[in-house]
């Protein structure tokens, strides 16, 4: 899971996130072509320190579902694509 992956870091020094693809399929749009969710593909590069003091860098790609709740966009589902 994403939380167990992040718990492997004692601290983060740098994080780069790049949305490389997005879509709002018909199943998440209402009849007026407005949407309250968007599916994205995000490339990430995280650098930090592990709990044992060693430097760590993880790169990869994940799918992120953003949903609009109470007028604010938030990530509601994250799923890794492939291996880190």
Short mmCIF file of C-alpha atoms in Angstrom, two decimals:
data_model
loop_
_atom_site.label_atom_id
_atom_site.label_comp_id
_atom_site.label_asym_id
_atom_site.label_seq_id
_atom_site.Cartn_x
_atom_site.Cartn_y
_atom_site.Cartn_z
CA UNK A 1 0.00 0.00 0.00
CA UNK A 2 1.02 3.61 -0.45
CA UNK A 3 1.02 4.33 3.29
CA UNK A 4 3.33 1.39 4.07
CA UNK A 5 5.62 2.50 1.23
CA UNK A 6 5.79 6.06 2.59
CA UNK A 7 6.32 4.77 6.13
CA UNK A 8 9.65 3.36 4.89
CA UNK A 9 10.96 6.93 4.81
CA UNK A 10 12.10 8.72 7.95
CA UNK A 11 11.93 11.99 6.02
CA UNK A 12 11.41 13.20 2.45
CA UNK A 13 13.92 15.64 0.97
CA UNK A 14 12.48 16.07 -2.52
CA UNK A 15 9.34 14.96 -4.32
CA UNK A 16 8.56 15.42 -8.00
CA UNK A 17 5.14 14.50 -9.38
CA UNK A 18 4.21 14.86 -13.05
CA UNK A 19 0.77 14.13 -14.46
CA UNK A 20 1.45 12.47 -17.82
CA UNK A 21 -2.12 11.47 -18.73
CA UNK A 22 -5.64 12.19 -17.56
CA UNK A 23 -9.18 11.27 -18.49
CA UNK A 24 -12.74 11.77 -17.34
CA UNK A 25 -14.60 8.74 -18.74
CA UNK A 26 -18.36 8.90 -19.25
CA UNK A 27 -18.94 6.76 -16.16
CA UNK A 28 -17.66 9.59 -13.92
CA UNK A 29 -19.40 12.49 -15.69
CA UNK A 30 -22.95 13.65 -15.21
CA UNK A 31 -25.42 14.35 -18.02
CA UNK A 32 -24.16 17.92 -18.44
CA UNK A 33 -20.62 16.75 -19.26
CA UNK A 34 -19.35 18.02 -15.92
CA UNK A 35 -17.24 15.70 -13.89
CA UNK A 36 -16.51 15.28 -10.22
CA UNK A 37 -13.60 12.88 -10.71
CA UNK A 38 -10.62 12.49 -13.01
CA UNK A 39 -8.30 9.53 -13.55
CA UNK A 40 -4.63 10.39 -13.95
CA UNK A 41 -1.31 8.68 -14.58
CA UNK A 42 1.44 10.26 -12.48
CA UNK A 43 5.21 9.81 -12.71
CA UNK A 44 6.95 10.30 -9.38
CA UNK A 45 10.50 10.70 -8.08
CA UNK A 46 10.86 10.72 -4.27
CA UNK A 47 14.15 11.22 -2.45
CA UNK A 48 14.62 10.96 1.25
CA UNK A 49 16.17 9.24 4.22
CA UNK A 50 15.23 5.77 5.42
CA UNK A 51 14.65 5.07 9.11
CA UNK A 52 18.16 3.55 9.31
CA UNK A 53 19.70 6.81 7.99
CA UNK A 54 20.44 5.56 4.45
CA UNK A 55 19.62 7.71 1.44
CA UNK A 56 16.73 6.46 -0.69
CA UNK A 57 15.31 7.34 -4.09
CA UNK A 58 12.16 5.79 -5.52
CA UNK A 59 10.88 6.41 -9.05
CA UNK A 60 7.85 5.02 -10.77
CA UNK A 61 4.37 5.53 -12.11
CA UNK A 62 1.01 5.35 -10.43
CA UNK A 63 -2.64 5.81 -11.24
CA UNK A 64 -4.36 8.44 -9.13
CA UNK A 65 -8.08 9.07 -8.95
CA UNK A 66 -8.91 12.64 -7.96
CA UNK A 67 -12.44 13.37 -6.73
CA UNK A 68 -14.14 16.65 -5.97
CA UNK A 69 -15.71 16.58 -2.51
CA UNK A 70 -17.23 19.62 -0.83
CA UNK A 71 -15.83 21.80 -3.62
CA UNK A 72 -12.23 20.61 -3.14
CA UNK A 73 -10.21 18.18 -5.27
CA UNK A 74 -8.45 15.37 -3.42
CA UNK A 75 -6.67 12.15 -4.28
CA UNK A 76 -8.97 9.30 -3.33
CA UNK A 77 -7.24 6.23 -4.81
CA UNK A 78 -3.60 5.51 -5.63
CA UNK A 79 -2.33 2.42 -7.41
CA UNK A 80 1.26 1.67 -8.43
CA UNK A 81 1.90 0.66 -12.05
CA UNK A 82 4.69 -1.88 -12.22
CA UNK A 83 7.52 -2.01 -9.70
CA UNK A 84 9.42 0.75 -7.94
#
